[in-house]
Coordinates of C-alpha atoms in Angstrom, one line a residue:
Chain B
M141 CA 28.6 123.2 51.2
G142 CA 26.2 125.3 53.5
L143 CA 22.7 123.8 51.3
F144 CA 24.6 120.4 51.4
L145 CA 25.0 119.7 55.1
D146 CA 21.5 121.5 55.6
I147 CA 20.1 118.4 53.3
V148 CA 22.2 116.2 54.6
S149 CA 21.0 117.1 58.3
W150 CA 17.4 117.0 57.1
V151 CA 17.9 113.9 55.7
L152 CA 19.1 113.1 58.8
L153 CA 16.6 114.4 61.4
L154 CA 13.9 113.6 59.4
S155 CA 14.5 109.5 59.0
G156 CA 15.8 109.9 62.6
S157 CA 12.1 111.1 63.9
F158 CA 10.8 108.1 61.5
F159 CA 13.4 105.5 63.1
A160 CA 11.8 107.0 66.5
V161 CA 8.3 107.3 66.0
V162 CA 8.1 103.5 64.4
G163 CA 9.6 102.1 67.4
A164 CA 7.7 103.7 69.4
L165 CA 4.8 102.4 67.8
G166 CA 6.6 99.0 68.1
V167 CA 6.7 98.8 72.1
I168 CA 3.3 99.6 71.7
R169 CA 2.1 96.8 69.4
M170 CA 4.9 94.5 69.6
P171 CA 3.3 91.3 71.8
D172 CA 5.4 90.6 74.2
L173 CA 8.5 91.9 76.2
F174 CA 11.4 90.7 74.0
T175 CA 9.9 91.9 70.7
R176 CA 9.2 95.7 72.6
L177 CA 12.6 95.3 73.2
H178 CA 13.3 94.7 69.7
A179 CA 11.5 97.8 68.8
A180 CA 12.8 100.4 71.4
G181 CA 16.6 98.9 70.1
V182 CA 15.4 100.8 67.1
T183 CA 14.2 103.6 68.9
D184 CA 17.1 103.9 70.7
T185 CA 20.1 102.9 67.9
M186 CA 18.8 104.2 64.8
G187 CA 15.8 106.8 66.4
A188 CA 18.5 108.4 68.5
G189 CA 21.9 108.1 66.0
L190 CA 20.3 109.2 63.2
I191 CA 18.4 112.8 64.6
L192 CA 21.6 113.3 67.3
V193 CA 24.0 113.2 64.0
G194 CA 22.1 115.3 62.1
L195 CA 21.9 118.1 65.0
M196 CA 25.7 117.3 64.6
F197 CA 25.9 118.8 61.1
Q198 CA 24.4 121.5 62.4
G199 CA 26.6 122.1 65.1
G200 CA 29.6 122.7 63.4
M201 CA 33.3 121.9 63.8
S202 CA 32.1 123.0 67.6
L203 CA 32.5 121.9 71.1
V204 CA 27.9 121.3 70.8
T205 CA 29.6 118.7 68.2
V206 CA 31.9 117.7 70.6
K207 CA 29.2 117.6 73.1
L208 CA 26.6 115.8 70.7
F209 CA 29.3 113.0 70.1
M210 CA 29.7 112.4 73.8
V211 CA 26.1 111.7 74.4
L212 CA 25.3 109.5 71.7
G213 CA 28.6 107.6 72.9
F214 CA 26.8 106.9 76.0
L215 CA 23.7 106.7 75.0
W216 CA 24.9 103.2 72.4
F217 CA 26.5 102.4 74.8
S218 CA 24.5 101.7 78.5
S219 CA 21.5 101.2 76.2
P220 CA 22.5 97.7 74.2
V221 CA 23.6 97.1 78.4
S222 CA 20.4 98.5 79.7
T223 CA 18.2 95.6 77.2
Y224 CA 20.8 92.8 78.1
A225 CA 20.1 93.6 81.6
L226 CA 16.5 93.9 81.2
S227 CA 16.1 91.1 78.8
R228 CA 17.9 89.1 80.8
A229 CA 15.8 89.9 84.7
T230 CA 12.8 88.8 82.6
L231 CA 14.6 85.6 81.5
A232 CA 15.4 85.1 84.8
S233 CA 12.3 85.7 86.5
G234 CA 10.2 83.1 84.3
Q235 CA 9.1 85.0 81.6
E236 CA 9.8 83.3 78.2
P237 CA 9.5 84.4 74.9
F238 CA 7.7 82.9 72.2
W239 CA 10.6 80.1 71.4
S240 CA 9.6 78.4 68.2
E241 CA 8.9 74.7 68.8
D242 CA 11.9 72.7 67.2
M243 CA 14.2 75.6 68.5
E244 CA 17.6 74.4 69.2
I245 CA 18.9 77.0 72.3
P246 CA 22.7 77.4 72.2
D247 CA 24.7 75.9 75.4
T248 CA 26.0 79.3 75.6
A249 CA 22.7 81.3 75.9
R250 CA 21.1 79.5 78.1
I251 CA 20.4 80.6 81.4
P252 CA 21.0 78.0 84.0
G253 CA 18.8 76.5 86.1
M254 CA 16.1 77.9 83.7
V255 CA 13.7 75.2 82.0
Y256 CA 13.0 75.8 78.6
P257 CA 9.9 74.8 76.8
V258 CA 11.9 73.0 73.9
D259 CA 13.5 70.5 76.4
A260 CA 10.1 69.7 78.2
T261 CA 9.0 68.8 75.3
A262 CA 12.2 66.6 74.2
E263 CA 11.7 65.1 77.7
G264 CA 8.0 64.1 77.6
D265 CA 8.6 62.8 74.1
Chain V
M92 CA 5.7 125.4 68.6
E93 CA 6.9 126.4 72.8
L94 CA 3.1 126.3 73.5
F95 CA 2.7 122.4 71.9
I96 CA 5.6 120.8 73.9
N97 CA 4.6 122.9 77.2
F98 CA 1.2 121.5 76.2
T99 CA 1.9 117.6 75.7
L100 CA 4.1 117.3 78.6
L101 CA 2.0 119.5 81.0
A102 CA -1.5 116.9 79.9
L103 CA 1.5 113.9 80.4
L104 CA 2.5 115.1 83.5
A105 CA -0.9 114.7 84.4
V106 CA -1.3 111.8 82.9
T107 CA 1.3 110.3 84.6
A108 CA 0.6 112.0 87.6
L109 CA -3.3 109.9 87.5
G110 CA -1.3 106.8 86.6
V111 CA 1.0 106.8 89.7
L112 CA -2.6 107.5 91.7
H113 CA -3.9 104.4 89.8
V114 CA -1.5 101.7 89.7
T115 CA -1.4 99.9 93.0
N116 CA 1.6 97.5 92.3
L117 CA 4.0 100.1 94.3
F118 CA 7.0 99.1 91.7
A119 CA 4.7 100.2 88.6
A120 CA 4.4 103.7 91.0
V121 CA 8.4 103.7 91.2
M122 CA 8.5 103.2 87.6
L123 CA 6.2 106.0 86.9
A124 CA 7.2 108.3 89.6
G125 CA 10.4 108.0 87.3
I126 CA 8.8 109.1 84.1
Y127 CA 7.3 112.0 86.0
S128 CA 10.9 113.3 86.6
F129 CA 11.7 113.0 83.1
L130 CA 8.7 115.0 81.6
S131 CA 9.5 117.5 84.5
A132 CA 13.0 117.9 83.8
G133 CA 12.0 118.4 80.1
L134 CA 9.4 120.8 81.5
F135 CA 12.0 122.9 82.7
T136 CA 14.5 123.2 80.2
V137 CA 11.4 124.0 78.1
M138 CA 11.0 127.5 80.6
D139 CA 14.9 127.6 80.9
A140 CA 15.5 126.5 84.4
V141 CA 18.5 124.6 83.3
D142 CA 19.8 124.7 86.8
V143 CA 16.8 123.3 88.2
A144 CA 16.3 120.2 85.7
F145 CA 20.1 119.4 85.8
T146 CA 18.8 119.1 89.9
E147 CA 16.3 117.2 88.4
A148 CA 18.0 115.2 86.3
A149 CA 20.4 113.9 88.9
V150 CA 18.7 113.8 91.7
G151 CA 15.5 112.2 90.3
A152 CA 16.9 109.5 87.1
G153 CA 19.9 108.7 89.6
I154 CA 19.3 109.0 93.2
S155 CA 15.4 108.9 93.9
T156 CA 15.0 105.6 92.3
V157 CA 17.5 103.6 93.9
L158 CA 16.3 105.3 97.0
M159 CA 12.5 104.4 96.5
L160 CA 13.3 101.0 95.1
A161 CA 15.5 100.4 99.0
T162 CA 12.1 102.1 100.8
L163 CA 10.3 98.7 98.8
A164 CA 12.8 96.4 99.8
L165 CA 12.3 97.6 103.1
V166 CA 8.4 98.4 103.2
G167 CA 7.3 95.3 100.9
S168 CA 5.6 96.1 97.7
K169 CA 2.0 95.7 98.2
V170 CA -0.7 98.8 99.0
T171 CA -4.2 98.2 100.9
T172 CA -6.5 98.0 98.4
P173 CA -9.6 100.9 99.0
E174 CA -11.8 98.3 99.6
F175 CA -10.7 97.2 102.5
R176 CA -9.4 101.2 103.8
I177 CA -13.3 102.0 103.5
E178 CA -14.3 98.5 105.2
S179 CA -11.4 99.7 107.7
I180 CA -13.2 103.0 108.7
S181 CA -16.8 101.9 108.2
V182 CA -16.2 99.7 111.1
K183 CA -15.5 102.8 113.8
G184 CA -19.1 103.1 113.0
R185 CA -20.1 105.2 110.6
S186 CA -19.5 103.6 106.8
R187 CA -17.8 106.9 105.3
R188 CA -17.4 107.1 101.7
P189 CA -14.2 108.6 100.2
L190 CA -16.5 111.5 99.3
L191 CA -15.6 113.7 101.1
P192 CA -12.4 113.6 100.9
I193 CA -12.9 114.2 97.1
V194 CA -15.2 117.4 97.7
V195 CA -12.4 118.8 99.9
V196 CA -9.5 118.6 97.5
V197 CA -11.8 119.7 94.8
F198 CA -12.7 123.1 96.3
T199 CA -9.2 123.2 97.4
G200 CA -7.8 123.2 94.7
G201 CA -10.6 125.0 92.4
I202 CA -9.7 127.6 94.8
L203 CA -6.5 127.7 94.1
A204 CA -7.5 127.9 90.0
Y205 CA -9.2 131.0 91.5
G206 CA -6.3 132.6 93.2
T207 CA -4.1 131.6 89.5
L208 CA -6.5 133.5 87.6
D209 CA -4.6 136.9 89.6
M210 CA -1.2 136.1 89.6
P211 CA 0.9 138.1 86.5
G212 CA 1.2 135.6 83.4
Y213 CA 4.6 133.6 83.0
G214 CA 8.2 135.4 82.5
D215 CA 5.3 138.6 82.9
P216 CA 8.4 141.7 83.3
D217 CA 5.9 143.2 85.8
N218 CA 6.1 139.9 88.1
P219 CA 6.9 141.2 91.3
V220 CA 9.1 138.9 91.5
H221 CA 11.1 140.7 88.8
Q222 CA 10.3 143.9 90.4
H223 CA 12.7 144.1 93.6
V224 CA 15.7 142.2 94.2
A225 CA 15.8 140.1 90.4
P226 CA 17.1 143.2 88.8
H227 CA 20.2 143.9 91.1
Y228 CA 21.1 140.5 90.7
L229 CA 21.3 140.5 87.0
E230 CA 22.7 143.5 86.3
E231 CA 25.0 143.8 88.7
S232 CA 26.2 140.5 89.1
G233 CA 29.0 140.9 86.3
H234 CA 30.7 143.4 88.1
E235 CA 30.3 142.8 92.2
I236 CA 30.7 139.1 91.7
G237 CA 32.5 138.2 88.5
I238 CA 30.7 135.0 86.9
P239 CA 28.9 134.6 84.2
N240 CA 26.4 131.9 85.9
V241 CA 24.3 134.6 88.1
V242 CA 22.4 131.3 89.5
T243 CA 25.5 129.6 91.0
S244 CA 26.3 133.6 92.0
V245 CA 22.6 134.4 93.6
L246 CA 23.0 130.6 95.2
A247 CA 26.9 131.1 96.9
S248 CA 27.4 134.2 97.4
Y249 CA 24.0 136.2 97.3
R250 CA 22.1 133.9 99.0
G251 CA 25.1 132.6 100.6
Y252 CA 23.0 131.9 103.9
D253 CA 20.3 130.0 101.9
T254 CA 22.6 127.8 100.7
M255 CA 24.5 127.0 103.5
G256 CA 21.2 126.1 105.5
E257 CA 20.2 123.5 102.5
T258 CA 23.5 122.1 103.4
T259 CA 22.6 121.5 107.0
V260 CA 19.7 120.6 106.6
V261 CA 20.8 117.6 103.8
F262 CA 23.0 116.5 106.4
T263 CA 20.7 116.9 109.2
A264 CA 18.7 114.6 106.1
A265 CA 21.3 112.1 106.5
V266 CA 21.8 112.0 110.8
G267 CA 17.9 112.0 110.5
V268 CA 18.4 108.6 108.3
M269 CA 21.0 107.6 110.5
I270 CA 19.8 107.5 113.9
L271 CA 16.2 105.9 112.5
L272 CA 18.0 103.3 111.0
S273 CA 20.6 103.0 113.4
A274 CA 17.7 102.3 116.5
L275 CA 16.3 99.9 114.2
R276 CA 19.3 97.8 114.0
R277 CA 19.5 98.2 117.7
R278 CA 16.3 96.3 119.4
D279 CA 16.5 93.9 116.8
S280 CA 20.4 92.8 118.0
Y281 CA 19.1 92.4 121.3
G282 CA 17.0 89.8 120.9
E283 CA 19.0 88.0 118.5
E284 CA 22.0 86.8 118.8
A285 CA 24.1 86.9 116.0
W286 CA 23.9 89.2 113.0
G287 CA 24.3 87.1 110.0
D288 CA 25.3 89.4 108.2
E289 CA 29.2 91.0 107.4
V290 CA 27.8 93.3 105.3
I291 CA 26.3 95.2 108.9
D292 CA 29.6 94.1 111.2
D293 CA 31.6 96.2 107.8
M294 CA 29.7 99.0 108.4
D295 CA 30.1 99.0 112.6
V296 CA 33.7 99.1 111.7
G297 CA 33.3 101.8 109.9
F298 CA 31.6 103.6 112.8
K299 CA 34.7 102.4 114.9
D300 CA 37.5 103.7 113.2
A301 CA 35.2 107.1 112.5
F302 CA 35.3 107.2 115.9
G303 CA 37.1 105.6 117.9
E304 CA 36.3 102.5 120.1
T305 CA 34.2 103.7 122.6
M306 CA 30.9 102.3 121.2
D307 CA 27.5 101.8 123.0
P308 CA 27.4 97.5 123.2
G309 CA 24.1 97.4 122.1
L310 CA 25.3 98.5 118.4
A311 CA 28.5 96.6 118.0
G312 CA 27.9 93.7 116.4
P313 CA 29.6 90.3 117.5
E314 CA 32.6 89.6 116.7
R315 CA 33.2 89.3 113.5
E316 CA 34.5 85.8 112.6
G317 CA 37.7 85.8 110.6
P318 CA 38.4 87.6 107.3
E319 CA 35.8 86.7 104.3
G320 CA 36.8 85.5 101.1
G321 CA 34.3 87.6 99.1
G322 CA 34.8 90.8 97.9
G323 CA 37.7 89.6 94.9
Chain Y
M19 CA 12.9 120.5 60.5
F20 CA 13.7 120.7 64.5
I21 CA 10.3 121.2 64.2
V22 CA 10.0 117.3 63.1
A23 CA 12.1 116.2 64.9
T24 CA 10.4 117.3 68.1
I25 CA 7.6 116.8 67.2
A26 CA 8.5 113.0 66.9
V27 CA 10.5 112.5 69.8
V28 CA 7.4 113.7 72.0
V29 CA 4.7 111.7 69.9
A30 CA 7.4 108.7 71.0
M31 CA 7.6 110.1 74.6
T32 CA 2.9 109.3 74.5
F33 CA 3.8 106.0 73.3
A34 CA 6.5 105.5 75.8
M35 CA 4.4 106.4 78.4
V36 CA 1.3 104.3 77.0
R37 CA 3.1 101.6 77.4
A38 CA 4.9 102.4 80.8
L39 CA 1.1 103.0 81.9
L40 CA -0.3 99.7 80.3
G41 CA 2.5 97.6 80.5
P42 CA 1.0 94.2 82.0
T43 CA 4.9 93.3 83.5
V44 CA 7.1 95.4 85.7
Y45 CA 9.7 94.6 82.2
D46 CA 7.3 95.9 80.6
R47 CA 7.1 99.2 82.3
V48 CA 10.8 98.9 82.8
L49 CA 11.4 99.2 79.1
A50 CA 9.2 101.9 78.6
V51 CA 10.5 104.5 81.7
N52 CA 14.3 103.6 80.0
M53 CA 12.9 104.4 76.6
F54 CA 11.7 107.5 77.7
G55 CA 15.0 108.5 79.4
T56 CA 16.6 108.4 75.8
K57 CA 13.1 110.2 74.3
T58 CA 13.9 112.7 77.3
V59 CA 17.9 112.9 76.1
L60 CA 16.3 113.4 72.6
L61 CA 14.1 115.8 73.3
I62 CA 17.0 118.2 75.9
A63 CA 19.2 118.0 72.6
V64 CA 16.4 119.2 69.5
L65 CA 15.2 122.0 71.9
G66 CA 18.5 122.9 72.3
F67 CA 18.6 124.1 68.8
L68 CA 15.4 124.4 68.3
T69 CA 15.8 127.4 70.6
G70 CA 18.9 128.7 69.9
R71 CA 20.5 127.6 73.1
P72 CA 22.6 124.8 73.1
D73 CA 24.1 125.0 76.5
F74 CA 21.7 122.1 77.2
L75 CA 23.7 120.1 75.7
D76 CA 25.1 119.3 79.4
L77 CA 22.1 118.2 80.9
A78 CA 21.6 115.4 77.9
L79 CA 24.7 114.0 78.5
L80 CA 23.5 113.9 82.2
Y81 CA 20.6 111.8 81.3
A82 CA 22.5 110.2 78.8
L83 CA 25.1 108.8 81.9
I84 CA 22.4 108.8 85.1
N85 CA 19.6 106.6 83.0
F86 CA 21.0 103.7 83.0
I87 CA 21.4 103.5 86.4
G88 CA 18.3 103.4 87.7
T89 CA 17.2 101.0 85.5
L90 CA 19.9 98.6 86.5
A91 CA 18.8 99.5 90.0
V92 CA 15.0 97.9 88.8
L93 CA 16.5 94.9 87.8
K94 CA 18.6 94.0 90.3
F95 CA 16.2 94.3 92.4
F96 CA 14.0 92.4 90.8
E97 CA 16.2 89.6 90.0
Y98 CA 18.2 89.4 93.9
G99 CA 15.2 91.3 96.0
D100 CA 18.0 93.7 97.3
L101 CA 20.5 96.2 96.2
G102 CA 23.0 95.1 98.7
R103 CA 24.4 92.5 97.0
R104 CA 27.0 91.6 94.3
V105 CA 25.8 90.4 90.9
D106 CA 27.1 87.7 91.0
S107 CA 26.9 84.5 92.6
E108 CA 30.6 83.7 93.9
G109 CA 29.7 87.1 96.6
E110 CA 27.9 86.0 99.4
A111 CA 24.6 84.4 98.0
Chain M
M138 CA 22.8 82.8 89.1
S139 CA 26.1 83.0 86.6
D140 CA 28.1 86.0 86.6
Q141 CA 27.0 88.6 84.8
V142 CA 30.5 89.6 82.7
I143 CA 28.8 92.5 80.5
L144 CA 27.4 94.3 82.7
R145 CA 30.3 94.6 85.9
V146 CA 32.1 95.2 82.1
A147 CA 30.2 98.3 81.4
V148 CA 30.0 99.9 85.4
K149 CA 33.6 99.5 85.1
I150 CA 33.8 101.6 82.0
I151 CA 30.7 103.7 82.9
V152 CA 31.6 105.0 86.5
P153 CA 34.6 106.4 86.2
M154 CA 33.2 109.2 83.5
I155 CA 30.1 109.6 85.6
L156 CA 32.7 110.4 88.3
L157 CA 34.6 112.9 85.8
Y158 CA 31.2 114.3 85.3
A159 CA 30.6 115.8 88.7
L160 CA 33.9 117.1 88.7
Y161 CA 32.7 118.6 85.9
V162 CA 29.5 120.0 86.4
Q163 CA 31.1 120.8 90.0
F164 CA 33.9 123.2 88.6
H165 CA 32.1 124.2 85.5
G166 CA 29.5 125.6 87.2
D167 CA 31.0 129.1 87.1
F168 CA 30.3 129.4 83.5
G169 CA 27.0 126.6 82.8
P170 CA 24.6 124.8 84.6
G171 CA 25.4 122.6 87.5
G172 CA 26.5 123.4 91.2
G173 CA 27.6 121.6 94.3
F174 CA 24.7 119.8 94.8
Q175 CA 24.5 118.4 91.6
A176 CA 28.4 117.1 91.3
G177 CA 27.5 115.7 94.2
V178 CA 24.2 113.8 93.4
I179 CA 26.3 112.8 90.5
F180 CA 29.6 112.0 92.3
A181 CA 27.5 109.6 94.6
A182 CA 25.4 108.0 92.0
G183 CA 28.6 107.0 90.0
I184 CA 29.9 105.1 93.8
I185 CA 26.2 103.8 93.8
L186 CA 26.1 101.9 90.6
Y187 CA 29.6 100.2 91.7
G188 CA 27.5 99.4 94.5
L189 CA 24.9 98.2 93.0
V190 CA 26.7 96.0 90.4
F191 CA 29.5 95.0 92.5
G192 CA 27.7 94.5 95.9
L193 CA 27.7 96.7 99.2
R194 CA 31.0 95.8 100.5
R195 CA 33.3 96.0 97.4
A196 CA 31.6 100.0 97.6
Q197 CA 32.4 99.9 101.3
K198 CA 35.5 99.4 100.3
V199 CA 36.2 101.6 98.2
F200 CA 34.2 104.8 99.3
P201 CA 33.9 103.2 103.4
T202 CA 31.1 103.9 105.3
W203 CA 33.6 106.3 107.5
V204 CA 34.2 108.5 104.5
A205 CA 31.0 108.8 103.8
R206 CA 30.2 110.0 107.7
L207 CA 33.3 112.1 107.6
M208 CA 32.3 114.3 104.4
A209 CA 28.6 114.4 105.2
A210 CA 29.7 116.4 108.1
S211 CA 33.0 118.3 107.2
G212 CA 31.2 119.9 104.4
V213 CA 29.4 122.1 106.0
L214 CA 32.0 122.5 108.1
L215 CA 33.8 123.9 105.4
Y216 CA 31.0 126.2 104.3
A217 CA 30.6 127.5 107.8
G218 CA 34.3 128.0 107.8
V219 CA 34.5 130.1 104.7
G220 CA 32.1 132.0 107.2
I221 CA 34.4 132.6 109.8
A222 CA 37.3 133.3 107.2
S223 CA 35.6 135.8 106.1
L224 CA 34.7 136.7 109.7
L225 CA 38.6 137.0 110.5
L226 CA 39.7 138.9 107.9
G227 CA 37.6 141.5 109.0
G228 CA 34.2 141.2 106.3
R229 CA 31.0 140.0 107.2
Y230 CA 29.8 136.7 107.9
L231 CA 30.0 135.0 104.2
D232 CA 31.2 138.8 102.7
Y233 CA 33.9 136.4 100.2
S234 CA 35.4 139.9 98.6
V235 CA 37.4 140.3 101.4
L236 CA 39.6 136.5 100.8
A237 CA 42.0 138.0 98.4
H238 CA 43.4 141.1 97.7
D239 CA 40.8 141.9 94.7
P240 CA 36.9 141.5 95.6
H241 CA 36.6 139.5 92.2
H242 CA 38.9 137.0 93.3
G243 CA 37.7 136.9 97.0
Q244 CA 34.3 136.0 95.4
H245 CA 35.9 133.4 93.3
Y246 CA 37.5 131.8 96.0
G247 CA 34.3 131.9 98.4
I248 CA 32.0 130.9 95.6
L249 CA 34.6 127.9 95.2
L250 CA 35.2 127.2 98.5
V251 CA 31.7 126.8 99.7
E252 CA 30.5 125.0 96.3
L253 CA 33.0 122.3 96.9
G254 CA 31.3 122.4 100.8
V255 CA 27.5 121.7 99.8
M256 CA 29.0 119.1 97.1
I257 CA 31.2 117.1 99.8
T258 CA 28.5 117.1 101.7
V259 CA 25.5 116.1 99.5
C260 CA 27.8 113.6 97.8
G261 CA 28.4 111.8 101.6
V262 CA 24.7 112.5 102.5
M263 CA 23.7 110.7 99.2
I264 CA 26.2 107.8 99.7
T265 CA 25.7 107.2 103.6
I266 CA 21.9 107.3 102.8
F267 CA 22.4 104.7 100.2
Y268 CA 24.5 102.6 102.3
F269 CA 22.7 102.8 104.8
F270 CA 18.9 102.1 103.8
A271 CA 20.6 98.7 101.1
A272 CA 22.7 97.4 104.4
R273 CA 18.8 97.4 106.1
G274 CA 17.0 95.3 102.9
R275 CA 19.8 93.3 103.3
E276 CA 18.8 91.6 107.2
T277 CA 15.2 91.4 105.6
L278 CA 16.4 89.1 103.0

């Protein structure tokens, strides 16, 4: 049983490390902020999640596991919120993501007062 | 292994420090200062100074970014470029290059680095620090004070005077900030008719509540214009 | 095995820092700092297991909670230019 | 700018946790890392986060300025008062052993009170400084 738990935790740790490095690589390699946000999301969810769950298997039934669980909970709570706030602030600042030409932007996703390139081309026609 | 982590973190720390010097946008400098704080907290953790790392985490990540941004809101984020500074110096007569400061800094740094050669190694039990009172604290804290965390017992009991002085310093810092910013506000209020800012009125009301109605008329804002609807 | 995780986290930290140094816009730097904070949480957690003292997790917990504040302060600053305002229109604008 | 529901809901959930964690750091400081200074800073950070998202005015309704100032002063007073109390009880200044019949208990009470004083002062000071800076920032707008 102990060996089985160790193997599970190793696998989780290794895959978590993989996701952390890959996501970080994406943060460097991606072309604009929104795609970089996507890559950073990988490290925040998969990387942090798998590594922390792997550590939980090592911690066993103890206070350590509870604390790890709380850390994971807070990370998974705060990191999407800050990603949301960041992307929103970036949009509001006027930096535009790579829209495709004929992409439909639903009304719920629009920020009031912002000019979207799709509309501009549509009005131009 | 710990050596590897130490080296990497220290190298990153140095790179961050250089980056803070290099960037001309002060917002970017604030961001890099945040990274610096994270890195030093990591280093403190590696060096087992968990309480220090705790302080660094709380202050560096939570408060100092906010306060630095608040300062930037007051002073603006532009930094004068080095060219401009050189010109402004050369106006005075001699054209001075920033070579002298670099020489001084490198020389001083070299002397300091030379001085460290005589210091005992990190964690060496023969360190002078570990010779005098530290063994007493570590050995006697258990039955003299009776709490498990020696750091707390040293901080609050053995060195209670120091901590009280530090608390007073923190308090004095707040008083200083209050005096400085209040003085600025006061000077503004002479020139202007109205504040145009309910928040500051709120603060003045709070001041009155705390210290009674006796206020310097120069400090007190004009009457509040009825109840505001906001906040709800 | 913790060693692999530690190295991976440190490498990820380095990448995040490269982005913070390069970052063309300020938002890239914010992203990098936010990610750096997450990686610090991971590093502290993994280090605790690596050195056999998982008590350090309090620190990781603190970072997980506090990291949020810096990011929000920066974003609020950029969106509104000041820190004292409510984050919507009905407040004081 | 439309309202940011996500941000406000998230902050409403996370601020109590930060405040609770500050109290944990405060009272767990005898056993693990942490203590009065850290707890005060964390508590203040929670209030500041609230102020960042809900605005300075609402934060000042939750945590009025005069409370912050009162805390900044009374923490130092509490600290010094513990010293005076130990003087009056026949010990030396800030010698907590005389605070209770058992020296250990006295030390416990003393450290608890002293750390509480540090926390109160630090928390009040941080919040006061934030209020002042944020209010100044609004003037320049």
